[in-house]
Amino acid sequence: MPVFYGEIVESPLLLGTSLYPSPAIMAEAVRASACDIVTVSLRRESGSARTGQDFWGFIRDLGVRVLPNTAGCHSVKEAVTTAKMAREVFGTPWIKLEVINDAETLAPDVFGLVEAARILTDEGFQVFPYCTEDLGVAARLIEAGCEVLMPWGAPIGSARGLNNVYGLRSLRAHFPDVPLIVDAGLGLPSHAAAAMELGYDAVLLNTAVAKASDPVAMADAFARAVEAGRIGFEAGAMEPRDMAAPSTPVLGKAFLE
Amino acid sequence: MAITVNGAPLELAPGSLAAILEALEYGDAIVATALNGDFVPAEERADTQVRDGDRVEILAPMQGG
């Protein structure tokens, strides 16, 4: 079972709460996914509607742990300030740290990310950095105090799956004891299974479930996929080979020509 | 005084950040506040004066990925 900053969680699936057809479907999808952690954000409270208060009540009723994000932050200062505001509102030291570099790809600004991670760790936060699979960046984030890393599979919301399997495998091999979560870019349950088969501890996704024709069924499919992928990894997969190797014994085959 | 609250211009009587939240009827809503880009913890709102031209952000829990 994954352990994040000393907290044992049952499910290797973290689910976002955005983009669902309705709050009721979101809640049902969360239940179907069997996830223990959902991601949330902070936004301007809109006028007298107080939608944020309703949303927060809804999430609390689900009985899951929340991982607030700093989505949309393009500078270290913005991200750090947002994290502080999130800690007060959500009452958790956990923060999914996003420092975005590029508006088209939502690629992380890895330099700003390391700087913000250091500041937040020093202030007592437990940082989940949304990063790339770059080994040097990973090392810097760990030096900065991160005990979990969240490399992207592909750009957020792109449904491309694992763009760089080699890079993700390499990251896993270089940091065998650091909890690793593939965050972003997954579109299919098989993408999530593939991440788990690489030995990743968990996956984080949102759009793949929320934008499915049937989000609740898709949440269930992802729950099964991460479980299958995790067991598959633990079972130890065979090595691929280029040539065929018969599975039926050759010895004892009748001569029938 | 003229201030900006969540990006919208507002004309309000001078006062503390806590008073402004009260005037805007946030009551006991769960929100976090920032003044001119800096976080203001809930316990410091009463002692934080808002001045003409200041930017106030009032943020609440929202859906996120």
PDB file of C-alpha atoms in Angstrom:
ATOM      1  CA  MET A   1       0.000   0.000   0.000  1.00  0.00           C
ATOM      2  CA  PRO A   2       1.290   3.487  -0.783  1.00  0.00           C
ATOM      3  CA  VAL A   3       2.730   5.553   2.069  1.00  0.00           C
ATOM      4  CA  PHE A   4       2.822   9.314   1.649  1.00  0.00           C
ATOM      5  CA  TYR A   5       4.603  11.266   4.370  1.00  0.00           C
ATOM      6  CA  GLY A   6       4.001   8.477   6.837  1.00  0.00           C
ATOM      7  CA  GLU A   7       0.314   8.103   5.977  1.00  0.00           C
ATOM      8  CA  ILE A   8      -0.691   4.688   4.693  1.00  0.00           C
ATOM      9  CA  VAL A   9      -3.384   4.812   2.033  1.00  0.00           C
ATOM     10  CA  GLU A  10      -5.266   1.817   0.718  1.00  0.00           C
ATOM     11  CA  SER A  11      -5.916   2.829  -2.873  1.00  0.00           C
ATOM     12  CA  PRO A  12      -3.193   3.636  -5.394  1.00  0.00           C
ATOM     13  CA  LEU A  13      -5.651   5.945  -7.157  1.00  0.00           C
ATOM     14  CA  LEU A  14      -5.913   9.675  -6.493  1.00  0.00           C
ATOM     15  CA  LEU A  15      -8.853  11.371  -8.163  1.00  0.00           C
ATOM     16  CA  GLY A  16      -9.504  14.972  -9.149  1.00  0.00           C
ATOM     17  CA  THR A  17     -12.855  16.614  -8.403  1.00  0.00           C
ATOM     18  CA  SER A  18     -13.127  18.883 -11.455  1.00  0.00           C
ATOM     19  CA  LEU A  19     -15.079  18.764 -14.714  1.00  0.00           C
ATOM     20  CA  TYR A  20     -17.812  16.278 -13.722  1.00  0.00           C
ATOM     21  CA  PRO A  21     -21.314  16.684 -15.157  1.00  0.00           C
ATOM     22  CA  SER A  22     -22.646  17.288 -11.628  1.00  0.00           C
ATOM     23  CA  PRO A  23     -21.544  17.170  -7.977  1.00  0.00           C
ATOM     24  CA  ALA A  24     -23.655  14.034  -7.496  1.00  0.00           C
ATOM     25  CA  ILE A  25     -21.853  12.218 -10.322  1.00  0.00           C
ATOM     26  CA  MET A  26     -18.522  13.381  -8.914  1.00  0.00           C
ATOM     27  CA  ALA A  27     -19.412  11.917  -5.527  1.00  0.00           C
ATOM     28  CA  GLU A  28     -20.530   8.650  -7.098  1.00  0.00           C
ATOM     29  CA  ALA A  29     -17.342   8.464  -9.160  1.00  0.00           C
ATOM     30  CA  VAL A  30     -15.219   9.027  -6.046  1.00  0.00           C
ATOM     31  CA  ARG A  31     -17.024   6.160  -4.346  1.00  0.00           C
ATOM     32  CA  ALA A  32     -16.714   3.897  -7.401  1.00  0.00           C
ATOM     33  CA  SER A  33     -12.987   4.622  -7.646  1.00  0.00           C
ATOM     34  CA  ALA A  34     -12.491   3.558  -4.008  1.00  0.00           C
ATOM     35  CA  CYS A  35      -9.886   6.316  -3.775  1.00  0.00           C
ATOM     36  CA  ASP A  36      -8.726   7.633  -0.414  1.00  0.00           C
ATOM     37  CA  ILE A  37      -7.448  10.976  -1.690  1.00  0.00           C
ATOM     38  CA  VAL A  38      -9.081  13.618  -3.883  1.00  0.00           C
ATOM     39  CA  THR A  39      -7.511  16.785  -5.204  1.00  0.00           C
ATOM     40  CA  VAL A  40      -9.112  20.163  -4.619  1.00  0.00           C
ATOM     41  CA  SER A  41      -8.235  23.789  -5.270  1.00  0.00           C
ATOM     42  CA  LEU A  42      -8.879  27.325  -4.115  1.00  0.00           C
ATOM     43  CA  ARG A  43     -10.614  29.863  -6.280  1.00  0.00           C
ATOM     44  CA  ARG A  44     -12.297  33.214  -5.827  1.00  0.00           C
ATOM     45  CA  GLU A  45     -15.584  32.803  -4.020  1.00  0.00           C
ATOM     46  CA  SER A  46     -18.187  33.993  -6.491  1.00  0.00           C
ATOM     47  CA  GLY A  47     -20.609  36.630  -5.269  1.00  0.00           C
ATOM     48  CA  SER A  48     -23.442  35.590  -3.042  1.00  0.00           C
ATOM     49  CA  ALA A  49     -23.765  32.054  -4.444  1.00  0.00           C
ATOM     50  CA  ARG A  50     -21.096  30.728  -2.055  1.00  0.00           C
ATOM     51  CA  THR A  51     -20.541  27.705  -4.250  1.00  0.00           C
ATOM     52  CA  GLY A  52     -17.239  27.010  -2.530  1.00  0.00           C
ATOM     53  CA  GLN A  53     -18.950  26.419   0.792  1.00  0.00           C
ATOM     54  CA  ASP A  54     -21.366  23.927  -0.771  1.00  0.00           C
ATOM     55  CA  PHE A  55     -18.524  22.138  -2.544  1.00  0.00           C
ATOM     56  CA  TRP A  56     -16.479  21.827   0.633  1.00  0.00           C
ATOM     57  CA  GLY A  57     -19.459  20.399   2.512  1.00  0.00           C
ATOM     58  CA  PHE A  58     -19.908  17.878  -0.266  1.00  0.00           C
ATOM     59  CA  ILE A  59     -16.247  16.775  -0.131  1.00  0.00           C
ATOM     60  CA  ARG A  60     -16.229  16.461   3.645  1.00  0.00           C
ATOM     61  CA  ASP A  61     -19.244  14.179   3.473  1.00  0.00           C
ATOM     62  CA  LEU A  62     -17.283  11.807   1.230  1.00  0.00           C
ATOM     63  CA  GLY A  63     -14.896  11.048   4.088  1.00  0.00           C
ATOM     64  CA  VAL A  64     -11.767  11.153   1.932  1.00  0.00           C
ATOM     65  CA  ARG A  65      -8.463  12.894   2.484  1.00  0.00           C
ATOM     66  CA  VAL A  66      -7.887  16.028   0.399  1.00  0.00           C
ATOM     67  CA  LEU A  67      -4.786  17.053  -1.494  1.00  0.00           C
ATOM     68  CA  PRO A  68      -5.090  20.769  -2.328  1.00  0.00           C
ATOM     69  CA  ASN A  69      -3.283  21.995  -5.429  1.00  0.00           C
ATOM     70  CA  THR A  70      -1.677  25.196  -6.608  1.00  0.00           C
ATOM     71  CA  ALA A  71      -3.067  24.775 -10.123  1.00  0.00           C
ATOM     72  CA  GLY A  72      -2.595  27.676 -12.469  1.00  0.00           C
ATOM     73  CA  CYS A  73       0.253  29.263 -10.529  1.00  0.00           C
ATOM     74  CA  HIS A  74       3.036  30.492 -12.796  1.00  0.00           C
ATOM     75  CA  SER A  75       5.384  31.965 -10.198  1.00  0.00           C
ATOM     76  CA  VAL A  76       7.000  30.782  -6.991  1.00  0.00           C
ATOM     77  CA  LYS A  77       5.333  33.556  -5.012  1.00  0.00           C
ATOM     78  CA  GLU A  78       1.870  32.732  -6.348  1.00  0.00           C
ATOM     79  CA  ALA A  79       2.331  29.035  -5.610  1.00  0.00           C
ATOM     80  CA  VAL A  80       3.695  29.602  -2.100  1.00  0.00           C
ATOM     81  CA  THR A  81       0.913  32.054  -1.217  1.00  0.00           C
ATOM     82  CA  THR A  82      -1.744  29.717  -2.618  1.00  0.00           C
ATOM     83  CA  ALA A  83      -0.280  26.822  -0.610  1.00  0.00           C
ATOM     84  CA  LYS A  84      -0.465  28.844   2.602  1.00  0.00           C
ATOM     85  CA  MET A  85      -4.069  29.788   1.902  1.00  0.00           C
ATOM     86  CA  ALA A  86      -4.915  26.158   1.113  1.00  0.00           C
ATOM     87  CA  ARG A  87      -3.342  24.917   4.342  1.00  0.00           C
ATOM     88  CA  GLU A  88      -5.543  27.229   6.366  1.00  0.00           C
ATOM     89  CA  VAL A  89      -8.752  26.360   4.519  1.00  0.00           C
ATOM     90  CA  PHE A  90      -8.273  22.614   4.159  1.00  0.00           C
ATOM     91  CA  GLY A  91      -6.378  22.024   7.392  1.00  0.00           C
ATOM     92  CA  THR A  92      -3.696  19.807   5.857  1.00  0.00           C
ATOM     93  CA  PRO A  93       0.053  20.233   5.384  1.00  0.00           C
ATOM     94  CA  TRP A  94      -0.225  18.320   2.094  1.00  0.00           C
ATOM     95  CA  ILE A  95       0.087  20.374  -1.071  1.00  0.00           C
ATOM     96  CA  LYS A  96       0.142  19.316  -4.700  1.00  0.00           C
ATOM     97  CA  LEU A  97       2.668  21.845  -5.879  1.00  0.00           C
ATOM     98  CA  GLU A  98       2.234  23.096  -9.421  1.00  0.00           C
ATOM     99  CA  VAL A  99       4.430  25.833 -10.811  1.00  0.00           C
ATOM    100  CA  ILE A 100       3.513  26.071 -14.465  1.00  0.00           C
ATOM    101  CA  ASN A 101       5.936  27.178 -17.132  1.00  0.00           C
ATOM    102  CA  ASP A 102       4.016  26.920 -20.363  1.00  0.00           C
ATOM    103  CA  ALA A 103       0.346  27.666 -20.935  1.00  0.00           C
ATOM    104  CA  GLU A 104      -0.007  25.332 -23.935  1.00  0.00           C
ATOM    105  CA  THR A 105       1.503  22.183 -22.456  1.00  0.00           C
ATOM    106  CA  LEU A 106       1.092  23.090 -18.762  1.00  0.00           C
ATOM    107  CA  ALA A 107       4.632  21.808 -18.416  1.00  0.00           C
ATOM    108  CA  PRO A 108       6.095  22.465 -14.974  1.00  0.00           C
ATOM    109  CA  ASP A 109       8.655  25.210 -14.401  1.00  0.00           C
ATOM    110  CA  VAL A 110      11.076  22.849 -12.722  1.00  0.00           C
ATOM    111  CA  PHE A 111      13.387  25.606 -11.456  1.00  0.00           C
ATOM    112  CA  GLY A 112      10.519  27.446  -9.796  1.00  0.00           C
ATOM    113  CA  LEU A 113       9.174  24.125  -8.553  1.00  0.00           C
ATOM    114  CA  VAL A 114      12.383  23.282  -6.684  1.00  0.00           C
ATOM    115  CA  GLU A 115      12.544  26.780  -5.185  1.00  0.00           C
ATOM    116  CA  ALA A 116       8.904  26.689  -4.067  1.00  0.00           C
ATOM    117  CA  ALA A 117       9.295  23.147  -2.711  1.00  0.00           C
ATOM    118  CA  ARG A 118      12.214  24.270  -0.560  1.00  0.00           C
ATOM    119  CA  ILE A 119      10.322  27.280   0.811  1.00  0.00           C
ATOM    120  CA  LEU A 120       7.214  25.243   1.580  1.00  0.00           C
ATOM    121  CA  THR A 121       9.124  22.348   3.174  1.00  0.00           C
ATOM    122  CA  ASP A 122      10.899  24.846   5.425  1.00  0.00           C
ATOM    123  CA  GLU A 123       7.470  26.134   6.444  1.00  0.00           C
ATOM    124  CA  GLY A 124       6.259  22.685   7.425  1.00  0.00           C
ATOM    125  CA  PHE A 125       4.407  21.647   4.274  1.00  0.00           C
ATOM    126  CA  GLN A 126       4.478  18.116   2.892  1.00  0.00           C
ATOM    127  CA  VAL A 127       4.968  18.727  -0.781  1.00  0.00           C
ATOM    128  CA  PHE A 128       3.713  16.572  -3.667  1.00  0.00           C
ATOM    129  CA  PRO A 129       5.471  18.217  -6.632  1.00  0.00           C
ATOM    130  CA  TYR A 130       3.991  17.939 -10.115  1.00  0.00           C
ATOM    131  CA  CYS A 131       7.241  17.436 -12.009  1.00  0.00           C
ATOM    132  CA  THR A 132       8.759  15.837 -15.079  1.00  0.00           C
ATOM    133  CA  GLU A 133      10.597  12.515 -15.195  1.00  0.00           C
ATOM    134  CA  ASP A 134      13.979  14.330 -15.287  1.00  0.00           C
ATOM    135  CA  LEU A 135      16.365  12.590 -12.885  1.00  0.00           C
ATOM    136  CA  GLY A 136      18.278  15.740 -11.967  1.00  0.00           C
ATOM    137  CA  VAL A 137      15.106  17.623 -11.120  1.00  0.00           C
ATOM    138  CA  ALA A 138      13.915  14.658  -9.055  1.00  0.00           C
ATOM    139  CA  ALA A 139      17.166  14.681  -7.089  1.00  0.00           C
ATOM    140  CA  ARG A 140      16.836  18.432  -6.434  1.00  0.00           C
ATOM    141  CA  LEU A 141      13.237  18.025  -5.291  1.00  0.00           C
ATOM    142  CA  ILE A 142      14.252  15.294  -2.862  1.00  0.00           C
ATOM    143  CA  GLU A 143      17.076  17.516  -1.581  1.00  0.00           C
ATOM    144  CA  ALA A 144      14.498  20.266  -1.128  1.00  0.00           C
ATOM    145  CA  GLY A 145      12.564  17.983   1.203  1.00  0.00           C
ATOM    146  CA  CYS A 146      10.015  16.264  -1.052  1.00  0.00           C
ATOM    147  CA  GLU A 147       9.255  12.714   0.100  1.00  0.00           C
ATOM    148  CA  VAL A 148       6.914  12.043  -2.825  1.00  0.00           C
ATOM    149  CA  LEU A 149       7.369  12.851  -6.519  1.00  0.00           C
ATOM    150  CA  MET A 150       4.626  13.211  -9.118  1.00  0.00           C
ATOM    151  CA  PRO A 151       6.032  13.057 -12.656  1.00  0.00           C
ATOM    152  CA  TRP A 152       3.637  13.699 -15.483  1.00  0.00           C
ATOM    153  CA  GLY A 153       2.578  10.905 -17.800  1.00  0.00           C
ATOM    154  CA  ALA A 154       1.656  13.436 -20.485  1.00  0.00           C
ATOM    155  CA  PRO A 155       0.331  17.025 -20.515  1.00  0.00           C
ATOM    156  CA  ILE A 156      -2.614  17.611 -18.181  1.00  0.00           C
ATOM    157  CA  GLY A 157      -5.924  16.658 -19.758  1.00  0.00           C
ATOM    158  CA  SER A 158      -4.301  15.268 -22.920  1.00  0.00           C
ATOM    159  CA  ALA A 159      -5.230  11.569 -22.461  1.00  0.00           C
ATOM    160  CA  ARG A 160      -1.996  10.580 -24.196  1.00  0.00           C
ATOM    161  CA  GLY A 161      -0.942   8.098 -21.520  1.00  0.00           C
ATOM    162  CA  LEU A 162       2.718   7.537 -20.688  1.00  0.00           C
ATOM    163  CA  ASN A 163       4.690   9.666 -23.161  1.00  0.00           C
ATOM    164  CA  ASN A 164       8.094   8.591 -21.909  1.00  0.00           C
ATOM    165  CA  VAL A 165       8.016   5.057 -20.564  1.00  0.00           C
ATOM    166  CA  TYR A 166      11.798   4.837 -20.587  1.00  0.00           C
ATOM    167  CA  GLY A 167      12.085   8.019 -18.525  1.00  0.00           C
ATOM    168  CA  LEU A 168       9.480   6.869 -16.009  1.00  0.00           C
ATOM    169  CA  ARG A 169      11.132   3.450 -15.691  1.00  0.00           C
ATOM    170  CA  SER A 170      14.491   5.113 -15.197  1.00  0.00           C
ATOM    171  CA  LEU A 171      13.070   7.395 -12.498  1.00  0.00           C
ATOM    172  CA  ARG A 172      11.603   4.370 -10.710  1.00  0.00           C
ATOM    173  CA  ALA A 173      14.959   2.573 -10.847  1.00  0.00           C
ATOM    174  CA  HIS A 174      16.941   5.588  -9.599  1.00  0.00           C
ATOM    175  CA  PHE A 175      14.668   6.282  -6.644  1.00  0.00           C
ATOM    176  CA  PRO A 176      13.415   2.875  -5.511  1.00  0.00           C
ATOM    177  CA  ASP A 177      12.430   4.084  -2.048  1.00  0.00           C
ATOM    178  CA  VAL A 178      10.647   7.323  -2.965  1.00  0.00           C
ATOM    179  CA  PRO A 179       6.869   7.074  -3.430  1.00  0.00           C
ATOM    180  CA  LEU A 180       6.188   7.951  -7.068  1.00  0.00           C
ATOM    181  CA  ILE A 181       2.816   8.964  -8.499  1.00  0.00           C
ATOM    182  CA  VAL A 182       2.157   9.381 -12.208  1.00  0.00           C
ATOM    183  CA  ASP A 183       0.189  12.607 -12.314  1.00  0.00           C
ATOM    184  CA  ALA A 184      -1.615  13.857 -15.397  1.00  0.00           C
ATOM    185  CA  GLY A 185      -2.126  12.863 -18.984  1.00  0.00           C
ATOM    186  CA  LEU A 186      -3.816   9.502 -18.474  1.00  0.00           C
ATOM    187  CA  GLY A 187      -6.817   8.723 -20.644  1.00  0.00           C
ATOM    188  CA  LEU A 188      -7.442   5.000 -20.368  1.00  0.00           C
ATOM    189  CA  PRO A 189      -7.471   2.445 -17.576  1.00  0.00           C
ATOM    190  CA  SER A 190      -4.675   0.651 -19.459  1.00  0.00           C
ATOM    191  CA  HIS A 191      -2.502   3.775 -19.074  1.00  0.00           C
ATOM    192  CA  ALA A 192      -2.962   3.569 -15.312  1.00  0.00           C
ATOM    193  CA  ALA A 193      -2.242  -0.156 -15.312  1.00  0.00           C
ATOM    194  CA  ALA A 194       0.932   0.483 -17.317  1.00  0.00           C
ATOM    195  CA  ALA A 195       2.133   3.027 -14.751  1.00  0.00           C
ATOM    196  CA  MET A 196       1.508   0.579 -11.931  1.00  0.00           C
ATOM    197  CA  GLU A 197       3.264  -2.215 -13.859  1.00  0.00           C
ATOM    198  CA  LEU A 198       6.364   0.023 -13.948  1.00  0.00           C
ATOM    199  CA  GLY A 199       6.356  -0.102 -10.171  1.00  0.00           C
ATOM    200  CA  TYR A 200       4.771   3.271  -9.540  1.00  0.00           C
ATOM    201  CA  ASP A 201       3.062   3.633  -6.184  1.00  0.00           C
ATOM    202  CA  ALA A 202      -0.035   5.418  -7.461  1.00  0.00           C
ATOM    203  CA  VAL A 203      -1.606   7.430 -10.255  1.00  0.00           C
ATOM    204  CA  LEU A 204      -3.455  10.736 -10.111  1.00  0.00           C
ATOM    205  CA  LEU A 205      -6.079  11.533 -12.713  1.00  0.00           C
ATOM    206  CA  ASN A 206      -9.157  13.646 -13.221  1.00  0.00           C
ATOM    207  CA  THR A 207     -10.247  14.333 -16.782  1.00  0.00           C
ATOM    208  CA  ALA A 208     -10.156  10.689 -17.903  1.00  0.00           C
ATOM    209  CA  VAL A 209     -12.903   9.891 -15.422  1.00  0.00           C
ATOM    210  CA  ALA A 210     -14.787  13.197 -15.351  1.00  0.00           C
ATOM    211  CA  LYS A 211     -15.063  13.496 -19.135  1.00  0.00           C
ATOM    212  CA  ALA A 212     -15.923   9.864 -19.827  1.00  0.00           C
ATOM    213  CA  SER A 213     -19.437   9.240 -21.142  1.00  0.00           C
ATOM    214  CA  ASP A 214     -20.081   7.391 -17.902  1.00  0.00           C
ATOM    215  CA  PRO A 215     -17.736   8.796 -15.241  1.00  0.00           C
ATOM    216  CA  VAL A 216     -18.878   6.366 -12.557  1.00  0.00           C
ATOM    217  CA  ALA A 217     -18.192   3.293 -14.715  1.00  0.00           C
ATOM    218  CA  MET A 218     -14.840   4.756 -15.766  1.00  0.00           C
ATOM    219  CA  ALA A 219     -13.893   5.368 -12.128  1.00  0.00           C
ATOM    220  CA  ASP A 220     -14.613   1.711 -11.447  1.00  0.00           C
ATOM    221  CA  ALA A 221     -12.532   0.693 -14.485  1.00  0.00           C
ATOM    222  CA  PHE A 222      -9.565   2.741 -13.259  1.00  0.00           C
ATOM    223  CA  ALA A 223      -9.883   1.228  -9.782  1.00  0.00           C
ATOM    224  CA  ARG A 224      -9.600  -2.250 -11.280  1.00  0.00           C
ATOM    225  CA  ALA A 225      -6.785  -1.193 -13.609  1.00  0.00           C
ATOM    226  CA  VAL A 226      -4.542   0.154 -10.848  1.00  0.00           C
ATOM    227  CA  GLU A 227      -5.173  -2.950  -8.798  1.00  0.00           C
ATOM    228  CA  ALA A 228      -4.336  -5.244 -11.723  1.00  0.00           C
ATOM    229  CA  GLY A 229      -1.228  -3.202 -12.533  1.00  0.00           C
ATOM    230  CA  ARG A 230      -0.030  -3.259  -8.940  1.00  0.00           C
ATOM    231  CA  ILE A 231      -0.488  -7.014  -8.570  1.00  0.00           C
ATOM    232  CA  GLY A 232       1.132  -7.513 -11.978  1.00  0.00           C
ATOM    233  CA  PHE A 233       4.198  -5.562 -10.851  1.00  0.00           C
ATOM    234  CA  GLU A 234       4.446  -7.435  -7.576  1.00  0.00           C
ATOM    235  CA  ALA A 235       4.081 -10.757  -9.387  1.00  0.00           C
ATOM    236  CA  GLY A 236       7.236  -9.993 -11.389  1.00  0.00           C
ATOM    237  CA  ALA A 237       6.766  -9.844 -15.146  1.00  0.00           C
ATOM    238  CA  MET A 238       8.786 -11.977 -17.559  1.00  0.00           C
ATOM    239  CA  GLU A 239      11.401 -10.292 -19.733  1.00  0.00           C
ATOM    240  CA  PRO A 240      10.312  -9.573 -23.303  1.00  0.00           C
ATOM    241  CA  ARG A 241      12.292 -11.277 -26.075  1.00  0.00           C
ATOM    242  CA  ASP A 242      12.514 -10.852 -29.824  1.00  0.00           C
ATOM    243  CA  MET A 243      12.054 -14.450 -30.928  1.00  0.00           C
ATOM    244  CA  ALA A 244       9.260 -16.895 -30.221  1.00  0.00           C
ATOM    245  CA  ALA A 245       9.611 -19.449 -27.440  1.00  0.00           C
ATOM    246  CA  PRO A 246       7.056 -22.252 -27.591  1.00  0.00           C
ATOM    247  CA  SER A 247       5.012 -22.642 -24.479  1.00  0.00           C
ATOM    248  CA  THR A 248       3.827 -26.158 -25.301  1.00  0.00           C
ATOM    249  CA  PRO A 249       6.597 -28.753 -24.692  1.00  0.00           C
ATOM    250  CA  VAL A 250       8.497 -29.709 -27.849  1.00  0.00           C
ATOM    251  CA  LEU A 251       9.694 -32.936 -26.232  1.00  0.00           C
ATOM    252  CA  GLY A 252       7.255 -35.768 -26.780  1.00  0.00           C
ATOM    253  CA  LYS A 253       5.615 -34.306 -29.843  1.00  0.00           C
ATOM    254  CA  ALA A 254       4.400 -37.081 -32.161  1.00  0.00           C
ATOM    255  CA  PHE A 255       5.983 -37.561 -35.569  1.00  0.00           C
ATOM    256  CA  LEU A 256       2.994 -37.553 -37.913  1.00  0.00           C
ATOM    257  CA  GLU A 257       4.456 -36.809 -41.358  1.00  0.00           C
TER     258      GLU A 257
ATOM    259  CA  MET B   1     -11.939  54.000   0.023  1.00  0.00           C
ATOM    260  CA  ALA B   2     -11.654  52.304  -3.374  1.00  0.00           C
ATOM    261  CA  ILE B   3     -10.302  48.755  -3.253  1.00  0.00           C
ATOM    262  CA  THR B   4     -10.336  45.683  -5.453  1.00  0.00           C
ATOM    263  CA  VAL B   5     -11.935  42.504  -4.124  1.00  0.00           C
ATOM    264  CA  ASN B   6     -11.454  39.341  -6.192  1.00  0.00           C
ATOM    265  CA  GLY B   7     -10.664  41.483  -9.198  1.00  0.00           C
ATOM    266  CA  ALA B   8     -13.742  43.722  -8.948  1.00  0.00           C
ATOM    267  CA  PRO B   9     -13.587  47.400  -7.881  1.00  0.00           C
ATOM    268  CA  LEU B  10     -15.473  48.194  -4.666  1.00  0.00           C
ATOM    269  CA  GLU B  11     -16.133  51.303  -2.621  1.00  0.00           C
ATOM    270  CA  LEU B  12     -16.095  50.487   1.087  1.00  0.00           C
ATOM    271  CA  ALA B  13     -15.618  52.271   4.398  1.00  0.00           C
ATOM    272  CA  PRO B  14     -12.017  52.011   5.641  1.00  0.00           C
ATOM    273  CA  GLY B  15     -11.443  49.209   8.104  1.00  0.00           C
ATOM    274  CA  SER B  16      -9.732  45.962   8.889  1.00  0.00           C
ATOM    275  CA  LEU B  17      -9.751  42.931   6.632  1.00  0.00           C
ATOM    276  CA  ALA B  18     -12.089  41.270   9.131  1.00  0.00           C
ATOM    277  CA  ALA B  19     -14.481  44.221   8.852  1.00  0.00           C
ATOM    278  CA  ILE B  20     -14.430  43.989   5.080  1.00  0.00           C
ATOM    279  CA  LEU B  21     -15.312  40.288   5.192  1.00  0.00           C
ATOM    280  CA  GLU B  22     -18.139  41.172   7.533  1.00  0.00           C
ATOM    281  CA  ALA B  23     -19.358  43.989   5.263  1.00  0.00           C
ATOM    282  CA  LEU B  24     -19.349  41.598   2.309  1.00  0.00           C
ATOM    283  CA  GLU B  25     -21.391  39.103   4.348  1.00  0.00           C
ATOM    284  CA  TYR B  26     -18.873  36.295   4.391  1.00  0.00           C
ATOM    285  CA  GLY B  27     -19.807  35.665   8.014  1.00  0.00           C
ATOM    286  CA  ASP B  28     -18.359  32.343   9.052  1.00  0.00           C
ATOM    287  CA  ALA B  29     -17.750  31.119   5.487  1.00  0.00           C
ATOM    288  CA  ILE B  30     -14.608  29.038   5.065  1.00  0.00           C
ATOM    289  CA  VAL B  31     -12.322  31.307   3.082  1.00  0.00           C
ATOM    290  CA  ALA B  32      -8.667  32.253   2.939  1.00  0.00           C
ATOM    291  CA  THR B  33      -7.548  35.811   2.429  1.00  0.00           C
ATOM    292  CA  ALA B  34      -4.672  37.671   0.819  1.00  0.00           C
ATOM    293  CA  LEU B  35      -3.873  41.365   0.794  1.00  0.00           C
ATOM    294  CA  ASN B  36      -1.834  42.742  -2.104  1.00  0.00           C
ATOM    295  CA  GLY B  37      -0.633  39.242  -2.952  1.00  0.00           C
ATOM    296  CA  ASP B  38       0.387  38.221   0.564  1.00  0.00           C
ATOM    297  CA  PHE B  39      -1.449  35.632   2.638  1.00  0.00           C
ATOM    298  CA  VAL B  40      -3.237  37.011   5.707  1.00  0.00           C
ATOM    299  CA  PRO B  41      -4.021  34.249   8.240  1.00  0.00           C
ATOM    300  CA  ALA B  42      -7.521  34.300   9.709  1.00  0.00           C
ATOM    301  CA  GLU B  43      -6.238  35.295  13.151  1.00  0.00           C
ATOM    302  CA  GLU B  44      -4.519  38.389  11.713  1.00  0.00           C
ATOM    303  CA  ARG B  45      -7.504  39.745   9.774  1.00  0.00           C
ATOM    304  CA  ALA B  46      -8.774  41.923  12.619  1.00  0.00           C
ATOM    305  CA  ASP B  47      -5.378  43.613  12.955  1.00  0.00           C
ATOM    306  CA  THR B  48      -4.795  44.025   9.226  1.00  0.00           C
ATOM    307  CA  GLN B  49      -5.855  47.424   7.929  1.00  0.00           C
ATOM    308  CA  VAL B  50      -7.030  47.669   4.335  1.00  0.00           C
ATOM    309  CA  ARG B  51      -6.152  50.947   2.625  1.00  0.00           C
ATOM    310  CA  ASP B  52      -7.237  52.817  -0.454  1.00  0.00           C
ATOM    311  CA  GLY B  53      -6.043  51.048  -3.596  1.00  0.00           C
ATOM    312  CA  ASP B  54      -5.429  47.697  -1.892  1.00  0.00           C
ATOM    313  CA  ARG B  55      -6.155  44.374  -3.578  1.00  0.00           C
ATOM    314  CA  VAL B  56      -8.035  41.804  -1.509  1.00  0.00           C
ATOM    315  CA  GLU B  57      -8.409  38.166  -2.518  1.00  0.00           C
ATOM    316  CA  ILE B  58     -11.030  35.967  -0.865  1.00  0.00           C
ATOM    317  CA  LEU B  59     -10.647  32.322  -1.869  1.00  0.00           C
ATOM    318  CA  ALA B  60     -12.817  29.319  -1.139  1.00  0.00           C
ATOM    319  CA  PRO B  61     -12.605  25.551  -1.667  1.00  0.00           C
ATOM    320  CA  MET B  62     -13.226  24.598  -5.260  1.00  0.00           C
ATOM    321  CA  GLN B  63     -13.006  21.623  -7.609  1.00  0.00           C
ATOM    322  CA  GLY B  64      -9.456  20.757  -8.612  1.00  0.00           C
ATOM    323  CA  GLY B  65      -7.392  18.231 -10.517  1.00  0.00           C
TER     324      GLY B  65
END
